[in-house]
Short mmCIF file of C-alpha atoms in Angstrom, two decimals:
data_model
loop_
_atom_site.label_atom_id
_atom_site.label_comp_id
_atom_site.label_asym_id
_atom_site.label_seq_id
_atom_site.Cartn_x
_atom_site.Cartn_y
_atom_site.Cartn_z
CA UNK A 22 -95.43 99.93 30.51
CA UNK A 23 -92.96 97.29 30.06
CA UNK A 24 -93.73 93.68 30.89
CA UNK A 25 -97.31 94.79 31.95
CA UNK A 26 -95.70 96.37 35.20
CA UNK A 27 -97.11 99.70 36.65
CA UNK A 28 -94.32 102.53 36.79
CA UNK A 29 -95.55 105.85 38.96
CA UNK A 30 -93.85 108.96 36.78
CA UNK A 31 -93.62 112.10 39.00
CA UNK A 32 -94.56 115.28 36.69
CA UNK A 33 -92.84 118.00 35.87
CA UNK A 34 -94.29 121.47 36.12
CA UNK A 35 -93.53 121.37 32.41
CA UNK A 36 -95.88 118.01 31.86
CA UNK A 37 -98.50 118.94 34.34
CA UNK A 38 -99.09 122.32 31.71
CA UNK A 39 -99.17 120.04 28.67
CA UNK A 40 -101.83 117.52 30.94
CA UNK A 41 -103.70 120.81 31.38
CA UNK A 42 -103.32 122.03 27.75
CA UNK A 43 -104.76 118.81 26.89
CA UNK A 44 -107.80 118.40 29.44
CA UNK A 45 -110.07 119.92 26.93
CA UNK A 46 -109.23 116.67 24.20
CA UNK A 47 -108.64 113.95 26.55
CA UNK A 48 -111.05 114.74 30.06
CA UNK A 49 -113.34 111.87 29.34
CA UNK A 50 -110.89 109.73 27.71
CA UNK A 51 -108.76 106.73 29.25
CA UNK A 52 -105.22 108.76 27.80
CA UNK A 53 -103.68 112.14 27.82
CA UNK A 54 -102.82 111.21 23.96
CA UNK A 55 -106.04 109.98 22.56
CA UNK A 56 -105.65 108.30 18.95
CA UNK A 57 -107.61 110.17 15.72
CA UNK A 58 -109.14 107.14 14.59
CA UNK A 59 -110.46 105.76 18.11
CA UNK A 60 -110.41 107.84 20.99
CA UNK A 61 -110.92 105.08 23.86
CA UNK A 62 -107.45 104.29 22.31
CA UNK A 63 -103.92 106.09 22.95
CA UNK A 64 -102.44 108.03 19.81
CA UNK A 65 -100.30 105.70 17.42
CA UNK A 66 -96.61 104.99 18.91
CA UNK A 67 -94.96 106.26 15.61
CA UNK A 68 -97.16 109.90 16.47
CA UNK A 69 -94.02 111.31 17.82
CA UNK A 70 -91.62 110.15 15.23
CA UNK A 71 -93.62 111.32 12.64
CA UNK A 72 -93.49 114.94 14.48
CA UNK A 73 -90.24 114.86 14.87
CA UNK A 74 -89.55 114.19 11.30
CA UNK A 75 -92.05 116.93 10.29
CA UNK A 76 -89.59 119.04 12.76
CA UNK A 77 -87.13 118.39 10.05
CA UNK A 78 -85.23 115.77 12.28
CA UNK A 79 -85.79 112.70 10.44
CA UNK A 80 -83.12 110.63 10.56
CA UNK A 81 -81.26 112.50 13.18
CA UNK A 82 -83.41 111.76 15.83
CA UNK A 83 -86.63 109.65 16.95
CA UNK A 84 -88.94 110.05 20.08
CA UNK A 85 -87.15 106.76 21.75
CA UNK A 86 -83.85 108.08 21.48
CA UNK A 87 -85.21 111.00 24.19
CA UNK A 88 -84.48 108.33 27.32
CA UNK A 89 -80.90 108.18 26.24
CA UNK A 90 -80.53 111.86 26.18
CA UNK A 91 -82.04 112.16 29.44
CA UNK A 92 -79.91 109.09 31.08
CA UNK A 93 -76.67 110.70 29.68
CA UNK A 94 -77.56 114.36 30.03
CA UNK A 95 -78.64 113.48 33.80
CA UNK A 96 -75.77 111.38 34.19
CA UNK A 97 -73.33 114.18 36.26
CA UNK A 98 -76.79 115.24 38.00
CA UNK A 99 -78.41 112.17 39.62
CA UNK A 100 -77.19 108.85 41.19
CA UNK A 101 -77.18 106.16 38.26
CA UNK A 102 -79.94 104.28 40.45
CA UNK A 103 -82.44 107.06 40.19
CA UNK A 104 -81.74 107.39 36.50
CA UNK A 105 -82.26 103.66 36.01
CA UNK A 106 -85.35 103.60 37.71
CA UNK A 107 -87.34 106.75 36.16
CA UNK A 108 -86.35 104.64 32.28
CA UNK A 109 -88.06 101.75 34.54
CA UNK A 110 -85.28 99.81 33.66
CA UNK A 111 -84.99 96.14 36.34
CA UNK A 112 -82.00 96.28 38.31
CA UNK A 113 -79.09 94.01 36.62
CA UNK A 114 -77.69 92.49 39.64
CA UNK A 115 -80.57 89.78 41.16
CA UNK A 116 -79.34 90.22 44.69
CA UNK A 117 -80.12 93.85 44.33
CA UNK A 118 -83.36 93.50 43.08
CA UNK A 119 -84.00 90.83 45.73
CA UNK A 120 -82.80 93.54 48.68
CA UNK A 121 -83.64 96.78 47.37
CA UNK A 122 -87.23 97.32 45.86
CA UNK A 123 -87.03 100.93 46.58
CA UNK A 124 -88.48 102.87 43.45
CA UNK A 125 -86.78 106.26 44.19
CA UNK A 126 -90.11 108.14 44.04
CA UNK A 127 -89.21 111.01 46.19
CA UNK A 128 -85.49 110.99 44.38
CA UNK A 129 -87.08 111.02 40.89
CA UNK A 130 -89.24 114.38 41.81
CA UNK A 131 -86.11 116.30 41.40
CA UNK A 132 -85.25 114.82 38.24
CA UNK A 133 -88.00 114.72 36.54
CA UNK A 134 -88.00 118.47 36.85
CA UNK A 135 -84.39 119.26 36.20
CA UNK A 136 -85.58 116.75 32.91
CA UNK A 137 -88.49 119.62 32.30
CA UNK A 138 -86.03 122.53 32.64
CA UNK A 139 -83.48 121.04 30.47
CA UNK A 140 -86.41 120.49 27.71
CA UNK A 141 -87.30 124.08 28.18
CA UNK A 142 -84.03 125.04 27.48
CA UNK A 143 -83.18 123.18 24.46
CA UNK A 144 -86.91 124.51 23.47
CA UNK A 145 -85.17 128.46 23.55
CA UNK A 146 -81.69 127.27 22.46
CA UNK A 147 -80.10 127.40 25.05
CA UNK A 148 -78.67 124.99 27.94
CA UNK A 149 -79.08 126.06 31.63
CA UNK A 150 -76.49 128.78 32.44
CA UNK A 151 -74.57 128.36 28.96
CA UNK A 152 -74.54 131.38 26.12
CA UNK A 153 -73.58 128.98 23.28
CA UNK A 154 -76.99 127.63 21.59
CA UNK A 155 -78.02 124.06 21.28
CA UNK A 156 -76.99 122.55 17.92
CA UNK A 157 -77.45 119.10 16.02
CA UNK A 158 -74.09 117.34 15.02
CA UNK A 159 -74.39 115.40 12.08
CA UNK A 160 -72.69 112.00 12.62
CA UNK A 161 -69.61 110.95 10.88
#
């Protein structure tokens, strides 16, 4: 995690399958995502990038840019707080961070997943509740 600090992640239904799905690779291994070469090490951090651009997304998207669809698409759906804190981002104001060390645990249940849902849905085309299909816009 960033800056060596610990960050609890509350799991999804959705991740807790694809934990399970894994078990069999990873159960005596430190990570979910073992690495190829070494498995006492985590996969490579381009591993998802390259998938994606296998996908047929390269350029248009990379495994980073995930956090920023979550923060915006969660944006009308959760207090900016408990957005901030599930991308582990520090609180900007210093009084704030001196006052309020809450890490929105409980808060970020729900989130995390409404997160897992939304994935699910742009996995089958589809947004929650909406016909139209989910498309990429190429930018201009």
């Amino acid at each position: 995690m960033k800056m060596n600090r610990s960050h609890t992640v509350p799991l999804s239904k959705q991740a807790l399958r694809v934990s399970q799905v894994m078990e069999p690779v990873s159960r005596h291994r430190p990570w979910v995502f073992p690495s190829i070469r070494n498995p006492l090490e985590h996969m490579h951090q381009q591993t998802a990038n390259a998938a994606l651009i296998r996908m047929g997304f390269g350029g248009k998207l990379v495994a980073h840019s995930m956090r920023s669809i979550a923060r915006t698409a969660g944006a009308g759906h959760f207090p900016r707080e408990v957005l901030e804190s599930a991308l582990a981002h520090q609180k900007e104001d210093e009084i704030e961070a001196a006052y309020n060390r809450s890490d929105y645990l409980e808060q970020r249940r729900p989130l995390m997943q409404w997160w897992g849902n939304y994935v699910d849905a742009a996995r089958r085309q589809t947004l929650l509740g909406e016909e139209e299909p989910l498309r990429i816009v190429e930018g201009e």
